[in-house]
Amino acid sequence: MDAPVLIAGGGPVGLATALELAHHGVPCLVVEPRPEVSWLRPRAKTTSARTMELFRRWGLAAVIRDRAPLPVAWSDEAVFATGLLGREITRFQGCFGLDLTGDDRVAEPGQQVAQPLVEQVLRDAVAASPHAALLTEWRVTGLREDGTGVTADLTGPDGTAKQTRAEYVVGADGSRSATRAAIGAKYEGADDARPNFNIVFRAPGLADRVPHGPAVHYWVLSPDQPGLVGRLDLADTWWCIAQGVAQEDGEADPLRIVRNLVGADVDAEILATDPWRARMLLADRYASDRVFLAGDAAHLNPPWGGHGFNTGVGDAVNIGWKLAAVLNGWAGPRLLRSYEAERRPVAARTIEEAARNMATLAPELTDPRLAGTGAEFEAARPGVAAAVHRSKDGEFHSLDLVLGYSYAGSPVVSDGAGERMPHRWLGPNESRYDRLGREFTLVGDLSTALAADFVKAAAGAGVPLDTFDDPGDRLMLVRPDQHVAWAGDAGDAVDARSVLARTTGRRL
Ligand SMILES: Cc1cc2nc3c(=O)[nH]c(=O)nc-3n(C[C@H](O)[C@H](O)[C@H](O)COP(=O)(O)OP(=O)(O)OC[C@H]3O[C@@H](n4cnc5c(N)ncnc54)[C@H](O)[C@@H]3O)c2cc1C
């Protein structure tokens, strides 16, 4: 065996899987063809509050915030206007969980930060880890699974081939996943017919001319070019998405698109273009015995609402701690089988919600009167603003999905449990989550006989169990991913041994 876990793909999800394994002391190798992150392809910009909480467990939330060019306090707003420099129609506040600093509901607010920067922070953390390694300029080209492990074929830059052997493989190799094909899983679902065209551009001085103040999204409801625009930094670099623009039209004149979205003939240097189409696809299964799909390899959703990579980080943490628990010898194979049962429904719900967000985009919301005289604009504005709030609120305010997904019904969660442990602050920047151990933690009134039963049962079964005395709360068995595996009251008749057996996927 080279490393016990091989990860195909070093995008955000593969790197996150590696860091979760490393967090539990398990060696792993990430194989990734791209030598560098794609700086000019800033797809995801919304890192959710939940993802930031998960990054905080690895000590990386603060690093990302320090390196993100847009501070979280800079803006939590999305403005809808006739152009970047045009007339304002309406706005949303408290978008993407960016307003949650210090809020008891979360250990971290969201963060606007371009995907390549997140990937670079994760790459740096992998490079600094004694357990994880990243092999760039190689790709996984074949997998053969047997009773004791998986043999993987790797192909290097000049066509050189080599093999590696692992006990488990995580396929985080994106939408065209070779891993998905290798285990015979298939995407099911549909493509959106409408094309989109992303542009990254530099426009010195443009920010000074924007009349709307700071906002993380400026939606443009212009009949000339509907879409959205945002800043990549507080200097001169911007991104935009032109909705309904086919690749050939976009490539023919990207500057015209920028100017139409801005609403003025600004000077802009086009730095990169990236055409894409939204897709709503879910793999029919997530795993074989030893190979697990995570991130875009398992599911694709339209980006509206900013959920794709965030859902993938949730996958990474879920499969990461479970593989580590099995490899570290204290969990059984049923724990691995719970991965699909827990994560596939979350992806299905995310796809559904993102598709709902996509049903109404800028082209559907524009009204020709918005481009007319002041009186025409004012006549149209209330109706358009109402339609915007009706159709787009869920896109900017989705904490029920981001924080509220539950693993209730999972085979490794006790009845009535499965939620994320409720958060609260214990002191300035001291989160209740910071008191959790890396493996399971017993939280609640530790003076009870039931708490003592759990501690004894865990020691007897070799399950690592930290404790956090928090007498104000119910007794909870909290998993490494901060979800509650079991909760009860001191007086309940509970067999702690069987709870631990179930929640670690073992037989009694
Ligand atoms: C316009 C746009 C905006 C978006 N905005 C957001 C947002 O705001 N928030 C959000 O959460 N998501 C967003 N997304 C989605 C997000 O970009 C993806 O969900 C995310 O990149 C998925 O990460 P991943 O690691 O699963 O896959 P990828 O990022 O696709 O990474 C897969 C990696 O695998 C590598 N690879 C491919 N084949 C192989 C192989 N055979 N062997 C080894 N490696 C291989 C690739 O080089 C790549 O690095 C957006 C997407 C788009 C298009």
Coordinates of C-alpha atoms and ligand atoms in Angstrom, one line a residue:
M1 CA 0.0 0.0 0.0
D2 CA 1.3 3.4 -0.9
A3 CA -1.1 5.6 1.1
P4 CA -4.3 4.1 2.6
V5 CA -6.5 6.6 0.8
L6 CA -6.1 7.8 -2.8
I7 CA -8.0 10.9 -3.8
A8 CA -8.6 11.5 -7.5
G9 CA -8.9 15.2 -8.1
G10 CA -7.4 18.2 -6.2
G11 CA -10.2 20.7 -6.7
P12 CA -11.7 22.1 -3.6
V13 CA -13.5 18.9 -2.7
G14 CA -10.5 16.5 -3.1
L15 CA -8.3 18.9 -1.1
A16 CA -10.9 19.2 1.6
T17 CA -11.2 15.4 1.8
A18 CA -7.4 15.2 2.2
L19 CA -7.5 17.7 5.0
E20 CA -10.3 15.9 6.8
L21 CA -8.3 12.6 6.7
A22 CA -5.2 14.5 7.8
H23 CA -7.2 16.0 10.7
H24 CA -7.7 12.4 11.9
G25 CA -4.1 11.4 11.3
V26 CA -4.7 9.3 8.2
P27 CA -2.2 9.5 5.3
C28 CA -3.5 10.2 1.8
L29 CA -2.4 11.1 -1.7
V30 CA -4.3 13.6 -3.9
V31 CA -3.7 13.2 -7.6
E32 CA -4.4 16.3 -9.7
P33 CA -3.5 17.2 -13.3
R34 CA -3.4 21.0 -12.8
P35 CA 0.0 22.2 -11.7
E36 CA -1.5 25.5 -10.4
V37 CA -5.0 26.6 -9.4
S38 CA -6.9 28.3 -12.2
W39 CA -6.6 31.9 -11.0
L40 CA -8.6 33.3 -13.9
R41 CA -11.5 30.9 -13.6
P42 CA -13.1 32.1 -10.4
R43 CA -16.3 30.0 -10.4
A44 CA -17.5 29.7 -6.8
K45 CA -17.4 33.0 -4.9
T46 CA -19.8 32.1 -2.1
T47 CA -18.3 30.1 0.8
S48 CA -21.2 29.3 3.1
A49 CA -21.3 29.8 6.8
R50 CA -21.3 26.0 7.2
T51 CA -18.3 25.6 5.0
M52 CA -16.5 28.2 7.0
E53 CA -17.4 26.3 10.2
L54 CA -15.9 23.2 8.7
F55 CA -12.8 25.1 7.7
R56 CA -12.5 26.5 11.3
R57 CA -12.1 22.9 12.5
W58 CA -8.9 22.7 10.5
G59 CA -7.7 26.2 11.6
L60 CA -8.3 27.5 8.1
A61 CA -11.3 29.8 8.4
A62 CA -9.2 32.7 9.7
V63 CA -6.5 32.1 7.0
I64 CA -9.2 32.3 4.3
R65 CA -10.6 35.5 5.8
D66 CA -7.1 37.0 6.1
R67 CA -6.4 36.3 2.4
A68 CA -9.8 37.1 0.9
P69 CA -9.6 40.4 -0.8
L70 CA -13.2 41.3 0.1
P71 CA -13.5 41.5 4.0
V72 CA -16.7 39.9 5.3
A73 CA -17.7 43.3 6.8
W74 CA -17.4 45.0 3.4
S75 CA -20.9 44.1 2.3
D76 CA -23.7 41.6 2.7
E77 CA -25.9 43.1 0.0
A78 CA -27.1 42.3 -3.5
V79 CA -28.2 45.2 -5.7
F80 CA -30.6 44.9 -8.6
A81 CA -30.1 47.8 -11.1
T82 CA -30.5 48.7 -14.8
G83 CA -26.7 48.5 -15.1
L84 CA -23.7 48.5 -12.9
L85 CA -23.7 52.3 -13.2
G86 CA -27.4 52.5 -13.8
R87 CA -30.6 53.1 -11.7
E88 CA -31.2 51.0 -8.7
I89 CA -34.4 48.8 -8.7
T90 CA -34.1 47.1 -5.3
R91 CA -31.7 45.3 -3.0
F92 CA -31.3 42.4 -0.6
Q93 CA -29.5 42.6 2.7
G94 CA -28.0 39.8 4.8
C95 CA -27.1 37.7 1.7
F96 CA -25.3 34.4 1.9
G97 CA -24.9 34.4 5.7
L98 CA -22.4 37.3 5.4
D99 CA -24.2 39.2 8.1
L100 CA -23.8 36.5 10.8
T101 CA -20.6 37.7 12.5
G102 CA -21.1 37.1 16.2
D103 CA -24.6 35.5 15.7
D104 CA -25.3 32.7 18.1
R105 CA -26.5 30.5 15.2
V106 CA -23.1 30.0 13.6
A107 CA -19.4 29.7 14.5
E108 CA -18.5 31.5 11.3
P109 CA -20.3 33.8 8.9
G110 CA -20.1 33.2 5.2
Q111 CA -17.3 34.6 3.1
Q112 CA -17.1 35.9 -0.4
V113 CA -13.9 34.6 -1.9
A114 CA -13.0 33.3 -5.3
Q115 CA -12.6 29.5 -5.6
P116 CA -9.0 29.6 -6.7
L117 CA -8.0 31.4 -3.6
V118 CA -9.8 28.8 -1.4
E119 CA -8.1 26.1 -3.4
Q120 CA -4.7 27.7 -2.9
V121 CA -5.2 27.9 0.9
L122 CA -6.2 24.3 0.9
R123 CA -3.2 23.3 -1.3
D124 CA -0.9 25.2 1.2
A125 CA -2.5 23.3 4.1
V126 CA -2.0 20.0 2.3
A127 CA 1.7 20.9 1.7
A128 CA 2.2 21.7 5.4
S129 CA 0.4 18.5 6.5
P130 CA 2.5 15.6 7.8
H131 CA -0.2 13.2 6.5
A132 CA -1.5 14.5 3.2
A133 CA 0.4 14.8 -0.1
L134 CA -0.5 16.4 -3.5
L135 CA 0.8 14.9 -6.7
T136 CA 0.2 17.4 -9.6
E137 CA 0.5 16.8 -13.3
W138 CA -0.8 13.3 -12.9
R139 CA -4.3 11.9 -13.4
V140 CA -6.1 8.7 -12.4
T141 CA -6.9 6.8 -15.5
G142 CA -8.1 3.4 -14.2
L143 CA -9.2 1.7 -11.0
R144 CA -9.5 -2.0 -10.2
E145 CA -11.0 -3.0 -6.9
D146 CA -10.6 -6.3 -5.1
G147 CA -11.2 -7.7 -1.6
T148 CA -8.3 -5.9 0.1
G149 CA -7.9 -2.6 -1.8
V150 CA -7.9 -0.7 -5.1
T151 CA -5.1 -0.6 -7.7
A152 CA -5.1 2.7 -9.5
D153 CA -3.4 3.5 -12.9
L154 CA -1.9 7.0 -12.9
T155 CA -0.8 8.8 -16.1
G156 CA 1.8 11.6 -15.9
P157 CA 2.5 14.7 -18.1
D158 CA 4.6 13.0 -20.7
G159 CA 2.4 9.9 -20.9
T160 CA 4.4 8.0 -18.3
A161 CA 2.3 5.5 -16.4
K162 CA 2.5 4.1 -12.9
Q163 CA 0.3 2.2 -10.5
T164 CA -0.5 2.9 -6.9
R165 CA -2.4 0.8 -4.4
A166 CA -4.8 2.1 -1.7
E167 CA -7.3 0.7 0.7
Y168 CA -9.9 3.2 -0.4
V169 CA -10.3 5.8 -3.2
V170 CA -12.3 9.0 -3.1
G171 CA -13.3 10.3 -6.6
A172 CA -13.4 14.1 -6.4
D173 CA -12.5 14.4 -10.1
G174 CA -15.3 16.7 -11.1
S175 CA -18.1 16.5 -13.6
R176 CA -16.3 14.3 -16.1
S177 CA -15.2 11.9 -13.3
A178 CA -13.2 8.9 -14.4
T179 CA -13.9 7.5 -11.0
R180 CA -17.7 7.6 -11.5
A181 CA -17.2 5.7 -14.8
A182 CA -14.9 3.2 -13.1
I183 CA -17.5 2.2 -10.6
G184 CA -20.3 2.1 -13.2
A185 CA -22.3 5.0 -11.6
K186 CA -24.2 7.4 -13.8
Y187 CA -25.4 10.9 -13.6
E188 CA -29.2 11.3 -13.9
G189 CA -31.0 14.5 -14.5
A190 CA -31.1 17.4 -17.0
D191 CA -29.2 20.3 -18.5
D192 CA -30.5 23.8 -18.7
A193 CA -30.8 25.0 -22.3
R194 CA -29.6 28.5 -21.6
P195 CA -26.0 29.3 -22.1
N196 CA -24.0 31.6 -19.8
F197 CA -20.7 33.4 -20.4
N198 CA -18.3 34.4 -17.6
I199 CA -15.8 37.1 -18.1
V200 CA -13.0 38.3 -15.7
F201 CA -11.9 41.9 -16.5
R202 CA -9.8 44.7 -15.2
A203 CA -11.3 48.2 -15.2
P204 CA -9.3 50.8 -13.3
G205 CA -11.4 53.4 -11.7
L206 CA -14.7 51.6 -12.4
A207 CA -15.5 51.1 -8.7
D208 CA -15.4 54.8 -8.0
R209 CA -18.2 55.3 -10.5
V210 CA -20.6 52.7 -9.0
P211 CA -23.5 54.7 -7.5
H212 CA -24.9 51.8 -5.4
G213 CA -22.2 51.4 -2.7
P214 CA -20.6 48.1 -1.8
A215 CA -22.5 44.9 -2.8
V216 CA -21.3 41.3 -3.4
H217 CA -23.6 41.0 -6.5
Y218 CA -24.9 43.7 -8.8
W219 CA -27.7 42.1 -10.9
V220 CA -28.2 43.8 -14.2
L221 CA -31.8 43.8 -15.4
S222 CA -31.1 45.4 -18.8
P223 CA -32.7 44.3 -22.0
D224 CA -29.3 45.0 -23.7
Q225 CA -27.5 42.4 -21.6
P226 CA -29.0 40.8 -18.5
G227 CA -26.6 39.2 -16.0
L228 CA -24.6 40.0 -12.9
V229 CA -21.4 41.7 -12.0
G230 CA -19.2 41.6 -8.9
R231 CA -15.8 42.5 -7.6
L232 CA -13.0 40.1 -7.2
D233 CA -10.9 42.5 -5.1
L234 CA -11.0 46.0 -3.8
A235 CA -8.7 47.1 -6.7
D236 CA -9.8 46.8 -10.3
T237 CA -10.6 43.2 -11.0
W238 CA -14.2 42.2 -11.7
W239 CA -16.2 39.1 -12.7
C240 CA -19.4 39.0 -14.6
I241 CA -21.9 36.4 -15.8
A242 CA -23.8 37.2 -19.0
Q243 CA -27.0 35.2 -19.0
G244 CA -28.3 33.8 -22.3
V245 CA -25.0 34.4 -24.2
A246 CA -23.7 31.5 -26.4
Q247 CA -20.0 30.8 -26.4
E248 CA -19.4 32.1 -30.0
D249 CA -21.2 35.3 -29.3
G250 CA -19.3 35.9 -26.1
E251 CA -15.9 35.1 -27.6
A252 CA -16.7 37.4 -30.6
D253 CA -16.9 40.5 -28.5
P254 CA -16.5 40.2 -24.7
L255 CA -15.9 43.9 -24.2
R256 CA -19.3 44.7 -25.7
I257 CA -20.9 42.4 -23.1
V258 CA -18.9 44.1 -20.2
R259 CA -20.0 47.5 -21.5
N260 CA -23.6 46.5 -21.8
L261 CA -23.6 45.1 -18.2
V262 CA -21.8 48.2 -16.9
G263 CA -24.1 50.5 -18.9
A264 CA -21.3 52.7 -20.2
D265 CA -18.4 52.5 -22.7
V266 CA -15.8 51.9 -20.0
D267 CA -12.3 50.9 -20.8
A268 CA -11.8 47.3 -19.7
E269 CA -9.1 44.7 -20.2
I270 CA -10.6 41.2 -20.7
L271 CA -8.5 38.8 -18.7
A272 CA -10.4 35.6 -19.2
T273 CA -13.7 34.1 -20.5
D274 CA -15.4 30.9 -19.4
P275 CA -18.6 29.6 -21.1
W276 CA -20.9 27.2 -19.1
R277 CA -24.3 25.8 -18.8
A278 CA -26.2 24.9 -15.7
R279 CA -26.8 21.2 -15.0
M280 CA -29.0 19.3 -12.5
L281 CA -27.4 15.9 -12.3
L282 CA -27.1 13.4 -9.5
A283 CA -25.2 10.1 -9.6
D284 CA -27.4 7.1 -9.3
R285 CA -25.1 5.8 -6.6
Y286 CA -22.2 7.3 -4.7
A287 CA -20.0 4.3 -3.9
S288 CA -18.8 0.8 -4.5
D289 CA -17.3 -1.1 -1.6
R290 CA -14.0 0.8 -1.6
V291 CA -14.5 3.8 -3.9
F292 CA -16.6 6.9 -3.0
L293 CA -17.7 9.8 -5.1
A294 CA -17.6 13.4 -3.7
G295 CA -18.4 16.9 -5.0
D296 CA -19.2 17.5 -8.6
A297 CA -18.3 13.9 -9.4
A298 CA -21.4 12.9 -7.5
H299 CA -23.7 15.9 -8.2
L300 CA -24.0 19.1 -10.2
N301 CA -26.4 21.9 -9.5
P302 CA -26.9 25.3 -11.1
P303 CA -24.7 27.8 -9.3
W304 CA -27.5 30.2 -8.3
G305 CA -27.4 30.4 -4.5
G306 CA -23.8 29.3 -4.4
H307 CA -24.1 25.7 -3.2
G308 CA -22.0 23.5 -5.5
F309 CA -18.6 23.5 -3.8
N310 CA -20.2 24.0 -0.4
T311 CA -22.2 20.8 -0.8
G312 CA -18.9 19.1 -1.9
V313 CA -17.1 20.2 1.2
G314 CA -19.9 18.6 3.2
D315 CA -19.3 15.4 1.3
A316 CA -15.6 15.6 1.9
V317 CA -15.9 16.0 5.7
N318 CA -18.5 13.2 5.8
I319 CA -16.5 10.6 3.9
G320 CA -13.2 11.8 5.4
W321 CA -14.0 11.3 9.1
K322 CA -15.7 8.0 8.3
L323 CA -12.8 6.6 6.3
A324 CA -10.5 7.7 9.1
A325 CA -12.6 6.1 11.8
V326 CA -12.6 2.8 9.9
L327 CA -8.8 3.0 9.1
N328 CA -8.1 4.0 12.7
G329 CA -9.9 0.8 13.8
W330 CA -12.8 2.0 15.8
A331 CA -15.6 2.0 13.3
G332 CA -17.2 -0.7 11.2
P333 CA -18.0 -0.9 7.5
R334 CA -21.6 0.1 8.0
L335 CA -20.3 3.6 8.7
L336 CA -18.9 3.8 5.2
R337 CA -22.2 2.7 3.7
S338 CA -24.0 5.5 5.5
Y339 CA -22.1 8.0 3.4
E340 CA -24.5 7.7 0.4
A341 CA -27.5 7.5 2.7
E342 CA -26.6 10.8 4.4
R343 CA -25.1 12.8 1.5
R344 CA -27.2 11.9 -1.6
P345 CA -30.4 13.4 -0.2
V346 CA -28.6 16.6 0.7
A347 CA -27.4 16.9 -2.9
A348 CA -30.9 16.1 -4.2
R349 CA -32.4 18.9 -2.1
T350 CA -29.7 21.3 -3.2
I351 CA -30.2 20.6 -6.8
E352 CA -34.0 21.2 -6.4
E353 CA -33.4 24.5 -4.6
A354 CA -30.8 25.7 -7.1
A355 CA -33.1 24.8 -10.0
R356 CA -35.8 26.8 -8.3
N357 CA -33.4 29.8 -8.1
M358 CA -32.6 29.3 -11.8
A359 CA -36.2 29.4 -12.9
T360 CA -36.1 33.2 -12.8
L361 CA -32.9 34.9 -13.9
A362 CA -32.2 38.4 -15.0
P363 CA -33.6 37.9 -18.6
E364 CA -37.0 36.9 -17.0
L365 CA -37.0 39.9 -14.7
T366 CA -36.1 42.7 -17.1
D367 CA -38.8 45.1 -18.4
P368 CA -38.2 47.3 -21.4
R369 CA -39.6 50.3 -19.4
L370 CA -36.6 50.1 -17.0
A371 CA -34.5 51.5 -19.9
G372 CA -37.0 54.3 -20.6
T373 CA -37.6 57.8 -19.2
G374 CA -37.5 58.5 -15.5
A375 CA -41.3 58.2 -15.4
E376 CA -41.3 54.9 -17.3
F377 CA -38.7 53.5 -15.0
E378 CA -40.6 54.6 -11.9
A379 CA -43.8 53.1 -13.3
A380 CA -42.1 49.7 -13.9
R381 CA -39.9 49.6 -10.7
P382 CA -42.4 48.5 -8.0
G383 CA -43.6 45.5 -10.1
V384 CA -40.1 44.4 -11.0
A385 CA -38.9 44.9 -7.4
A386 CA -41.8 42.8 -6.1
A387 CA -41.0 40.1 -8.7
V388 CA -37.4 40.1 -7.7
H389 CA -38.2 39.7 -4.0
R390 CA -40.7 36.9 -4.8
S391 CA -38.4 34.9 -7.0
K392 CA -34.9 35.6 -5.6
D393 CA -35.2 35.7 -1.8
G394 CA -34.4 32.0 -1.5
E395 CA -31.2 32.5 -3.5
F396 CA -29.7 35.0 -1.0
H397 CA -31.2 33.7 2.2
S398 CA -30.9 29.9 2.4
L399 CA -29.7 29.2 5.9
D400 CA -32.4 26.5 6.2
L401 CA -30.5 24.6 3.6
V402 CA -27.0 25.6 4.4
L403 CA -27.3 25.0 8.2
G404 CA -30.5 23.0 8.4
Y405 CA -29.8 19.8 6.5
S406 CA -30.1 16.8 8.8
Y407 CA -29.0 13.2 8.8
A408 CA -32.2 12.0 10.5
G409 CA -33.0 8.6 9.3
S410 CA -29.4 7.6 8.6
P411 CA -28.5 4.1 9.6
V412 CA -25.8 5.4 11.9
V413 CA -27.8 8.0 13.7
S414 CA -30.2 7.3 16.6
D415 CA -33.9 8.0 16.2
G416 CA -34.6 11.7 16.7
A417 CA -31.0 12.8 16.1
G418 CA -29.0 13.9 13.0
E419 CA -29.2 17.7 13.2
R420 CA -26.1 19.9 13.3
M421 CA -25.4 20.6 17.0
P422 CA -26.9 23.9 17.9
H423 CA -24.2 26.6 18.1
R424 CA -23.7 29.3 20.7
W425 CA -20.9 31.6 21.7
L426 CA -19.2 30.9 25.0
G427 CA -17.1 34.1 25.0
P428 CA -15.5 36.5 22.5
N429 CA -14.5 34.3 19.5
E430 CA -14.9 31.2 21.7
S431 CA -17.4 28.9 20.0
R432 CA -19.0 25.9 21.6
Y433 CA -17.7 24.0 18.6
D434 CA -14.2 24.8 19.6
R435 CA -14.8 22.6 22.7
L436 CA -15.5 19.5 20.6
G437 CA -12.8 16.9 20.2
R438 CA -11.6 15.6 16.8
E439 CA -13.6 12.4 17.1
F440 CA -16.8 11.8 19.0
T441 CA -17.6 14.2 21.9
L442 CA -20.1 13.8 24.7
V443 CA -21.7 17.2 25.4
G444 CA -24.1 18.0 28.3
D445 CA -24.3 17.4 32.0
L446 CA -21.4 15.0 32.6
S447 CA -22.4 14.5 36.3
T448 CA -25.2 12.1 35.4
A449 CA -25.0 8.3 35.5
L450 CA -25.9 8.2 31.8
A451 CA -22.9 10.3 30.9
A452 CA -20.7 8.0 33.0
D453 CA -22.2 5.0 31.1
F454 CA -21.2 6.6 27.8
V455 CA -17.7 7.2 28.9
K456 CA -17.3 3.7 30.1
A457 CA -18.9 2.1 27.0
A458 CA -16.6 4.2 24.7
A459 CA -13.5 3.1 26.6
G460 CA -14.7 -0.5 26.5
A461 CA -15.3 -0.4 22.7
G462 CA -12.1 1.6 21.9
V463 CA -14.1 4.6 20.6
P464 CA -12.2 7.8 21.2
L465 CA -14.6 10.1 23.1
D466 CA -13.9 13.6 24.3
T467 CA -16.2 15.3 26.8
F468 CA -17.5 18.8 27.2
D469 CA -19.4 19.6 30.4
D470 CA -22.3 21.8 29.4
P471 CA -24.9 21.3 32.1
G472 CA -27.4 23.6 30.5
D473 CA -28.1 21.2 27.6
R474 CA -29.4 17.7 26.9
L475 CA -26.8 15.0 26.7
M476 CA -25.6 14.7 23.1
L477 CA -23.2 12.4 21.4
V478 CA -21.6 14.6 18.7
R479 CA -19.8 13.3 15.7
P480 CA -16.6 14.7 14.2
D481 CA -18.7 16.6 11.7
Q482 CA -20.6 18.4 14.5
H483 CA -23.8 16.5 13.8
V484 CA -25.6 14.9 16.7
A485 CA -25.5 11.1 16.5
W486 CA -27.7 10.6 19.6
A487 CA -29.4 12.9 22.1
G488 CA -31.3 12.1 25.3
D489 CA -32.1 13.0 28.9
A490 CA -30.5 11.8 32.1
G491 CA -33.6 9.8 33.0
D492 CA -33.9 8.0 29.7
A493 CA -33.4 4.2 29.6
V494 CA -30.5 4.0 27.2
D495 CA -28.0 1.3 26.5
A496 CA -24.8 3.4 25.7
R497 CA -23.0 0.4 24.2
S498 CA -25.7 -0.2 21.6
V499 CA -25.9 3.6 20.8
L500 CA -22.1 3.6 20.2
A501 CA -22.3 0.4 18.2
R502 CA -24.9 1.9 15.9
T503 CA -23.3 5.3 15.5
T504 CA -19.9 3.9 14.7
G505 CA -21.3 1.3 12.3
R506 CA -20.3 -1.7 14.3
R507 CA -22.1 -4.8 15.6
L508 CA -22.5 -5.2 19.4
Ligands
LIG1 C1 -20.3 30.1 -12.7 C2 -20.2 29.2 -11.6 C3 -20.3 29.8 -10.3 C4 -20.2 29.0 -9.2 N1 -20.4 29.5 -8.0 C5 -20.4 28.8 -6.9 C6 -20.5 29.3 -5.6 O1 -20.7 30.5 -5.4 N2 -20.5 28.5 -4.5 C7 -20.3 27.1 -4.7 O2 -20.4 26.4 -3.6 N3 -20.2 26.6 -5.9 C8 -20.2 27.3 -7.0 N4 -20.0 26.8 -8.2 C9 -19.7 25.3 -8.3 C10 -18.3 25.0 -8.0 O3 -17.4 25.6 -8.9 C11 -18.1 23.5 -8.1 O4 -19.1 22.8 -7.5 C12 -16.7 23.0 -7.5 O5 -15.7 23.4 -8.4 C13 -16.7 21.5 -7.4 O6 -15.5 21.1 -6.8 P1 -14.9 19.7 -7.0 O7 -13.6 19.6 -6.3 O8 -16.0 18.7 -6.7 O9 -14.7 19.6 -8.6 P2 -13.7 20.4 -9.5 O10 -13.6 21.8 -9.0 O11 -14.2 20.2 -10.9 O12 -12.4 19.7 -9.3 C14 -12.1 18.4 -9.9 C15 -10.6 18.3 -10.0 O13 -10.4 17.0 -10.5 C16 -9.3 17.1 -11.5 N5 -9.4 15.9 -12.4 C17 -10.2 15.7 -13.4 N6 -10.1 14.5 -13.9 C18 -9.1 13.9 -13.1 C19 -8.6 12.6 -13.1 N7 -8.9 11.6 -14.1 N8 -7.7 12.2 -12.2 C20 -7.3 13.2 -11.2 N9 -7.8 14.4 -11.2 C21 -8.8 14.7 -12.1 C22 -9.5 18.4 -12.2 O14 -8.3 18.9 -12.7 C23 -10.1 19.3 -11.0 O15 -9.0 20.0 -10.4 C24 -20.0 27.6 -9.3 C25 -19.9 27.0 -10.6 C26 -20.0 27.8 -11.7 C27 -19.8 27.2 -13.1

